[in-house]
Structure formats: C-alpha cells, structure tokens
C-alpha cells in the first residue's frame, strides 16, 4: 500500500480541500500517514496570500525534498495557480496542479515514479461552473469544515484570491448534504461552512440561508458554524435563523479591514464605516449573545495616523468579541501594489500591537459577561495546564478540570471566571458522573 502524507499551508478552505484530497487518496488505496513521516507521496496544498506565505511554501518544498529524496512531491493550491512558473523552475517537484484541476489531483497520480521535470496541470482561467466534490473530508479535529463555495468577484485591491481561485461558484446543494451526512457519520457534531466569499452562495435557486436550512435537517448534526463572511452578504433571514431556535451558531466573523472611509475606498471594499456599523448594530440587536469577530488590516498604503485612529475608535466602539489583526503585505498582481504612501514597518508593528492589545481586552470583557451563567460547550482537547477545553456556539473558549476524556461531548458548564483567551468553569457534577469522571 503506498503511503501518502498531506500538508496544508493557509486558510480554512485549503484545510477543507486537503481533507477531501486525503479521503480521495485513501479510497484509491493509499495509506495516509502523518506529515513528516516516511511517505511515497507528499501532497502540499499551498497558499499565496502574501509574499511571505509563498516563501514559506518554497522553503517547505525544499525541506520535504531533503527529508524524502525518493518521495513523489505534488504541489497544488493557490501558489500552484499564481506561481506555477516559479515552481516549475524549482528542483524537487514532480507534479504541479493549479486551481482548475486541484480537486482531481489523485486522478493524475498514475505513477509515483519521480519525474525529471515537473508535470504541470494549469489553466490561466478557472471555470465558473457550480461544482460537486468527490469524497468526505478526513479530519482529526473535533470540528470539520464543509466547503460550499469557491472564488470571489469582489476584487478588493489588496487581495490576490480572485486571481488564485477564480470567479465565484457554488457547490451543488445535494452534494453539500451528502458530505455533511458523511462527516456526521464519522462523528463530527459541528461543521464549519466554508468558502472564499461564502455569503455569495447561490446554486439551483438556493441561497446560503437555504443551505443552512437543509443542513439543519441532517440527523446527528448539532452545530453549524459559518466561517468568515463579508458584511454586505449577510441576509436578514440568515440573522433571523441565527436568532431563533436553530443549530446555527450565534457567531459571525465579519471582516472590517479598516475603520476609515478613505482607506475602505482605496481597498475597494463594498461598504463604508456607517453601513458596517449599522449592520453590526442590527446583528447584535437581532441575535442575543452574538459572538462577533473581525479582521483588521494595518499599514494599507496611505493609512495616516488619523486614518488609523479612526480604525482604533471604531474597533473599540463596536461590540466585537475579538479581532484578527493583519499587516498589509504588497502582493504582485494586485491593484494596491501601485498605490503610493507605503507605511513604515515600524509603524505597522506599533499599530498592530495596539490593536492586538485592544482585541485581548475586548475578548476578556466579552468572556466576563458570561461568568455566573451556564453555557453549552463542545469539548475538543486537553490544554497544557490539563484543563479540558472546547467552544461555546458563540465562540467562547472554555476550560474545565476533568479527569474524563470529554472530547466531542457537548456539556453544560457554569462559568466561574475568565482570563486571557480562556473562560473557566465547572461541568455540573451530575454530568461528570454520567460520563464516568
Ligand atoms: S472579499 Fe475581498 S478580501 Fe475577501 S476574498 Fe474577495 S477580494 Fe479577497
């Protein structure tokens, strides 16, 4: 049985695709082994979101080749699409598969004989057709991702993704439900609905809200979580579903990127701060206990002290429970590359630290709101301090002392305190007795 190992660099969607490729390889007779163990085939699913990510991919390819000189190395993912010419000139790659053929990669592995030069399967454009995907993702984690959409038409000026993944397209509803049922049969109780621009889902007359409705009727599925979603794409019916009795987690991750209208304009974002704030206020009003995260980019060209101050004030004012802070990174092929007034690295670092500190403070205050209340936790793993940890539906990470293995159990927990990044609690005594603690 040939051994295959797979590795993902990049986002949740890449993880979902690697998981599906793993399943396809297993059903074709491969033995899946942990990345880093001896293997006959190594599949690297790459990322091109920043220059650094691309450099990481190249370093990893060299490292894999040094560690496994005889293995067949296949490289796919966003960097295989945007950097196929660079990868072709690198030593040690046997197969390069761009976006169009990515999910068919296993079919092209007719032989694992090493090649003198890489075979390249690459098209400049990517089909806009709706799609299905073979298999059911292979995940070791408690939660599993469920890919429902790919590509983006929004053309934010800093973003390479429309070039690496192509135009928007959606997965056929029946195929989504088929994989969801397969993931539940493997024991996953929570699925994270994932795509590049997931709110733009549209297929066979169905919207994202319709697909969530279909997923709600999958027996055995307890939670449905939506991954990052653009603010202009979140419908009222989706918010109403989240507010009502539903399996849909009360959680939204809505990228803000900047709190300054001039910068949002230069970024080619599809909203201005007033609209964004109005949306957030509506979401919080409609969905009690909503967990609300965002992405903020610092150091976009032209981000003056005043523009950054606008971002800091808005980020502080809006009821976020956390944010991810990213530094702007110039990307070849994007419109923002041509913008003047780049921000010095030292300023980017200082702004980034300031926002990270604000995010930590906001998360702590969000967690404190729940101290004294009983929340429902899907447990995942034991942390380094020995606490069993998991997430509430609104994205509070909770840790409890427990002897028993609580993995994949959903349990009520009374929260007793909170610290940076972790709310502390105790599972009810009766609960622990039930599960043999
Ligand atoms: S919405 Fe903007 S940032 Fe997000 S993938 Fe599309 S172009 Fe990139």
PDB file of C-alpha atoms in Angstrom, residues 108-253:
ATOM      1  CA  UNK A 108      -3.336  12.375 -12.145  1.00  0.00           C
ATOM      2  CA  UNK A 109      -1.196  10.150  -9.938  1.00  0.00           C
ATOM      3  CA  UNK A 110      -0.946   7.341 -12.453  1.00  0.00           C
ATOM      4  CA  UNK A 111       2.593   6.525 -11.295  1.00  0.00           C
ATOM      5  CA  UNK A 112       4.745   7.588  -8.370  1.00  0.00           C
ATOM      6  CA  UNK A 113       7.930   7.394 -10.450  1.00  0.00           C
ATOM      7  CA  UNK A 114       9.929  10.566  -9.826  1.00  0.00           C
ATOM      8  CA  UNK A 115       9.987  12.870 -12.854  1.00  0.00           C
ATOM      9  CA  UNK A 116      12.998  14.632 -14.355  1.00  0.00           C
ATOM     10  CA  UNK A 117      10.881  17.818 -14.633  1.00  0.00           C
ATOM     11  CA  UNK A 118       7.516  18.576 -13.054  1.00  0.00           C
ATOM     12  CA  UNK A 119       4.373  17.764 -14.959  1.00  0.00           C
ATOM     13  CA  UNK A 120       2.198  20.911 -14.903  1.00  0.00           C
ATOM     14  CA  UNK A 121      -1.594  20.912 -14.979  1.00  0.00           C
ATOM     15  CA  UNK A 122      -2.517  24.559 -15.078  1.00  0.00           C
ATOM     16  CA  UNK A 123      -5.087  26.743 -16.814  1.00  0.00           C
ATOM     17  CA  UNK A 124      -4.977  30.536 -16.778  1.00  0.00           C
ATOM     18  CA  UNK A 125      -8.696  30.839 -16.140  1.00  0.00           C
ATOM     19  CA  UNK A 126     -10.845  28.808 -13.810  1.00  0.00           C
ATOM     20  CA  UNK A 127     -14.309  27.533 -14.694  1.00  0.00           C
ATOM     21  CA  UNK A 128     -17.252  29.485 -13.270  1.00  0.00           C
ATOM     22  CA  UNK A 129     -19.497  26.426 -13.173  1.00  0.00           C
ATOM     23  CA  UNK A 130     -21.099  25.197  -9.992  1.00  0.00           C
ATOM     24  CA  UNK A 131     -19.442  22.045  -8.750  1.00  0.00           C
ATOM     25  CA  UNK A 132     -19.509  18.809  -6.806  1.00  0.00           C
ATOM     26  CA  UNK A 133     -16.580  17.235  -4.948  1.00  0.00           C
ATOM     27  CA  UNK A 134     -15.774  13.563  -4.526  1.00  0.00           C
ATOM     28  CA  UNK A 135     -15.399  12.132  -1.021  1.00  0.00           C
ATOM     29  CA  UNK A 136     -15.896  13.124   2.601  1.00  0.00           C
ATOM     30  CA  UNK A 137     -13.198  15.215   4.314  1.00  0.00           C
ATOM     31  CA  UNK A 138     -10.753  13.401   6.611  1.00  0.00           C
ATOM     32  CA  UNK A 139     -10.351  15.373   9.874  1.00  0.00           C
ATOM     33  CA  UNK A 140      -8.599  14.565  13.098  1.00  0.00           C
ATOM     34  CA  UNK A 141     -10.099  17.627  14.778  1.00  0.00           C
ATOM     35  CA  UNK A 142     -13.478  17.616  16.534  1.00  0.00           C
ATOM     36  CA  UNK A 143     -14.945  20.184  14.174  1.00  0.00           C
ATOM     37  CA  UNK A 144     -14.917  19.600  10.440  1.00  0.00           C
ATOM     38  CA  UNK A 145     -15.009  22.085   7.590  1.00  0.00           C
ATOM     39  CA  UNK A 146     -17.587  21.867   4.861  1.00  0.00           C
ATOM     40  CA  UNK A 147     -16.714  23.606   1.603  1.00  0.00           C
ATOM     41  CA  UNK A 148     -19.780  25.123  -0.052  1.00  0.00           C
ATOM     42  CA  UNK A 149     -18.370  27.864  -2.273  1.00  0.00           C
ATOM     43  CA  UNK A 150     -15.192  28.931  -4.067  1.00  0.00           C
ATOM     44  CA  UNK A 151     -13.826  32.046  -5.782  1.00  0.00           C
ATOM     45  CA  UNK A 152     -14.601  35.742  -5.386  1.00  0.00           C
ATOM     46  CA  UNK A 153     -15.755  38.560  -7.677  1.00  0.00           C
ATOM     47  CA  UNK A 154     -15.197  41.408  -5.209  1.00  0.00           C
ATOM     48  CA  UNK A 155     -11.691  42.456  -6.276  1.00  0.00           C
ATOM     49  CA  UNK A 156     -10.531  44.113  -3.062  1.00  0.00           C
ATOM     50  CA  UNK A 157      -7.405  45.969  -4.138  1.00  0.00           C
ATOM     51  CA  UNK A 158      -5.052  44.168  -1.698  1.00  0.00           C
ATOM     52  CA  UNK A 159      -6.261  40.641  -2.383  1.00  0.00           C
ATOM     53  CA  UNK A 160      -4.788  38.011  -4.687  1.00  0.00           C
ATOM     54  CA  UNK A 161      -7.561  35.471  -4.078  1.00  0.00           C
ATOM     55  CA  UNK A 162      -9.706  36.336  -7.130  1.00  0.00           C
ATOM     56  CA  UNK A 163      -6.596  35.551  -9.220  1.00  0.00           C
ATOM     57  CA  UNK A 164      -5.667  32.350  -7.422  1.00  0.00           C
ATOM     58  CA  UNK A 165      -9.161  30.918  -7.041  1.00  0.00           C
ATOM     59  CA  UNK A 166     -11.116  32.498  -9.875  1.00  0.00           C
ATOM     60  CA  UNK A 167     -14.701  33.726 -10.032  1.00  0.00           C
ATOM     61  CA  UNK A 168     -17.474  32.857  -7.621  1.00  0.00           C
ATOM     62  CA  UNK A 169     -19.073  29.463  -7.927  1.00  0.00           C
ATOM     63  CA  UNK A 170     -21.069  27.284  -5.591  1.00  0.00           C
ATOM     64  CA  UNK A 171     -21.275  23.628  -4.669  1.00  0.00           C
ATOM     65  CA  UNK A 172     -24.450  21.779  -5.541  1.00  0.00           C
ATOM     66  CA  UNK A 173     -26.784  21.567  -2.506  1.00  0.00           C
ATOM     67  CA  UNK A 174     -27.264  17.771  -2.713  1.00  0.00           C
ATOM     68  CA  UNK A 175     -23.508  17.260  -2.739  1.00  0.00           C
ATOM     69  CA  UNK A 176     -23.119  19.506   0.330  1.00  0.00           C
ATOM     70  CA  UNK A 177     -25.724  17.475   2.221  1.00  0.00           C
ATOM     71  CA  UNK A 178     -24.086  14.208   1.118  1.00  0.00           C
ATOM     72  CA  UNK A 179     -20.726  15.237   2.554  1.00  0.00           C
ATOM     73  CA  UNK A 180     -22.337  16.694   5.700  1.00  0.00           C
ATOM     74  CA  UNK A 181     -24.094  13.373   6.373  1.00  0.00           C
ATOM     75  CA  UNK A 182     -20.769  11.571   5.797  1.00  0.00           C
ATOM     76  CA  UNK A 183     -18.966  13.865   8.242  1.00  0.00           C
ATOM     77  CA  UNK A 184     -21.667  13.320  10.865  1.00  0.00           C
ATOM     78  CA  UNK A 185     -21.411   9.549  10.313  1.00  0.00           C
ATOM     79  CA  UNK A 186     -17.699   9.892  11.165  1.00  0.00           C
ATOM     80  CA  UNK A 187     -18.641  11.503  14.466  1.00  0.00           C
ATOM     81  CA  UNK A 188     -18.404  15.237  13.757  1.00  0.00           C
ATOM     82  CA  UNK A 189     -21.074  17.156  15.644  1.00  0.00           C
ATOM     83  CA  UNK A 190     -20.130  20.636  14.428  1.00  0.00           C
ATOM     84  CA  UNK A 191     -19.482  21.653  10.822  1.00  0.00           C
ATOM     85  CA  UNK A 192     -17.946  24.935   9.722  1.00  0.00           C
ATOM     86  CA  UNK A 193     -19.498  26.097   6.458  1.00  0.00           C
ATOM     87  CA  UNK A 194     -16.603  27.435   4.426  1.00  0.00           C
ATOM     88  CA  UNK A 195     -15.889  29.254   1.177  1.00  0.00           C
ATOM     89  CA  UNK A 196     -13.939  32.242  -0.137  1.00  0.00           C
ATOM     90  CA  UNK A 197     -16.987  34.512  -0.151  1.00  0.00           C
ATOM     91  CA  UNK A 198     -19.484  32.213   1.483  1.00  0.00           C
ATOM     92  CA  UNK A 199     -22.341  34.720   1.696  1.00  0.00           C
ATOM     93  CA  UNK A 200     -22.423  34.815  -2.120  1.00  0.00           C
ATOM     94  CA  UNK A 201     -23.515  31.187  -2.237  1.00  0.00           C
ATOM     95  CA  UNK A 202     -26.112  30.707  -4.941  1.00  0.00           C
ATOM     96  CA  UNK A 203     -26.892  27.439  -6.660  1.00  0.00           C
ATOM     97  CA  UNK A 204     -30.041  25.910  -8.155  1.00  0.00           C
ATOM     98  CA  UNK A 205     -32.024  28.851  -6.784  1.00  0.00           C
ATOM     99  CA  UNK A 206     -30.752  28.276  -3.242  1.00  0.00           C
ATOM    100  CA  UNK A 207     -29.071  30.865  -1.008  1.00  0.00           C
ATOM    101  CA  UNK A 208     -26.678  30.301   1.886  1.00  0.00           C
ATOM    102  CA  UNK A 209     -29.638  30.530   4.267  1.00  0.00           C
ATOM    103  CA  UNK A 210     -31.450  27.799   2.284  1.00  0.00           C
ATOM    104  CA  UNK A 211     -28.376  25.549   2.514  1.00  0.00           C
ATOM    105  CA  UNK A 212     -28.147  26.139   6.269  1.00  0.00           C
ATOM    106  CA  UNK A 213     -31.831  25.170   6.460  1.00  0.00           C
ATOM    107  CA  UNK A 214     -31.065  21.926   4.607  1.00  0.00           C
ATOM    108  CA  UNK A 215     -28.113  21.216   6.905  1.00  0.00           C
ATOM    109  CA  UNK A 216     -30.324  21.698   9.968  1.00  0.00           C
ATOM    110  CA  UNK A 217     -32.228  18.587   8.979  1.00  0.00           C
ATOM    111  CA  UNK A 218     -29.130  16.354   8.806  1.00  0.00           C
ATOM    112  CA  UNK A 219     -29.716  13.900  11.683  1.00  0.00           C
ATOM    113  CA  UNK A 220     -26.964  13.860  14.311  1.00  0.00           C
ATOM    114  CA  UNK A 221     -25.565  17.271  13.394  1.00  0.00           C
ATOM    115  CA  UNK A 222     -25.644  19.528  16.464  1.00  0.00           C
ATOM    116  CA  UNK A 223     -23.972  22.731  15.345  1.00  0.00           C
ATOM    117  CA  UNK A 224     -23.460  24.627  12.106  1.00  0.00           C
ATOM    118  CA  UNK A 225     -20.971  27.473  12.152  1.00  0.00           C
ATOM    119  CA  UNK A 226     -20.401  29.951   9.325  1.00  0.00           C
ATOM    120  CA  UNK A 227     -16.763  30.850   8.671  1.00  0.00           C
ATOM    121  CA  UNK A 228     -15.688  34.393   7.796  1.00  0.00           C
ATOM    122  CA  UNK A 229     -18.430  36.193   5.844  1.00  0.00           C
ATOM    123  CA  UNK A 230     -18.474  39.539   4.051  1.00  0.00           C
ATOM    124  CA  UNK A 231     -20.714  42.142   5.778  1.00  0.00           C
ATOM    125  CA  UNK A 232     -22.634  43.043   2.615  1.00  0.00           C
ATOM    126  CA  UNK A 233     -23.637  39.422   2.013  1.00  0.00           C
ATOM    127  CA  UNK A 234     -25.391  38.573   5.291  1.00  0.00           C
ATOM    128  CA  UNK A 235     -29.136  38.421   4.760  1.00  0.00           C
ATOM    129  CA  UNK A 236     -31.861  39.200   7.294  1.00  0.00           C
ATOM    130  CA  UNK A 237     -33.261  35.644   7.017  1.00  0.00           C
ATOM    131  CA  UNK A 238     -29.822  34.327   7.982  1.00  0.00           C
ATOM    132  CA  UNK A 239     -29.730  36.580  11.061  1.00  0.00           C
ATOM    133  CA  UNK A 240     -33.297  35.587  11.945  1.00  0.00           C
ATOM    134  CA  UNK A 241     -32.355  31.913  11.690  1.00  0.00           C
ATOM    135  CA  UNK A 242     -29.370  32.534  13.953  1.00  0.00           C
ATOM    136  CA  UNK A 243     -31.621  34.299  16.452  1.00  0.00           C
ATOM    137  CA  UNK A 244     -34.270  31.604  16.552  1.00  0.00           C
ATOM    138  CA  UNK A 245     -34.095  28.047  17.865  1.00  0.00           C
ATOM    139  CA  UNK A 246     -31.557  26.708  15.422  1.00  0.00           C
ATOM    140  CA  UNK A 247     -28.404  24.627  15.043  1.00  0.00           C
ATOM    141  CA  UNK A 248     -26.748  27.695  13.530  1.00  0.00           C
ATOM    142  CA  UNK A 249     -24.140  29.054  15.943  1.00  0.00           C
ATOM    143  CA  UNK A 250     -24.675  32.607  17.208  1.00  0.00           C
ATOM    144  CA  UNK A 251     -21.374  33.678  15.795  1.00  0.00           C
ATOM    145  CA  UNK A 252     -20.234  35.902  12.946  1.00  0.00           C
ATOM    146  CA  UNK A 253     -16.741  36.736  11.751  1.00  0.00           C
TER     147      UNK A 253
END
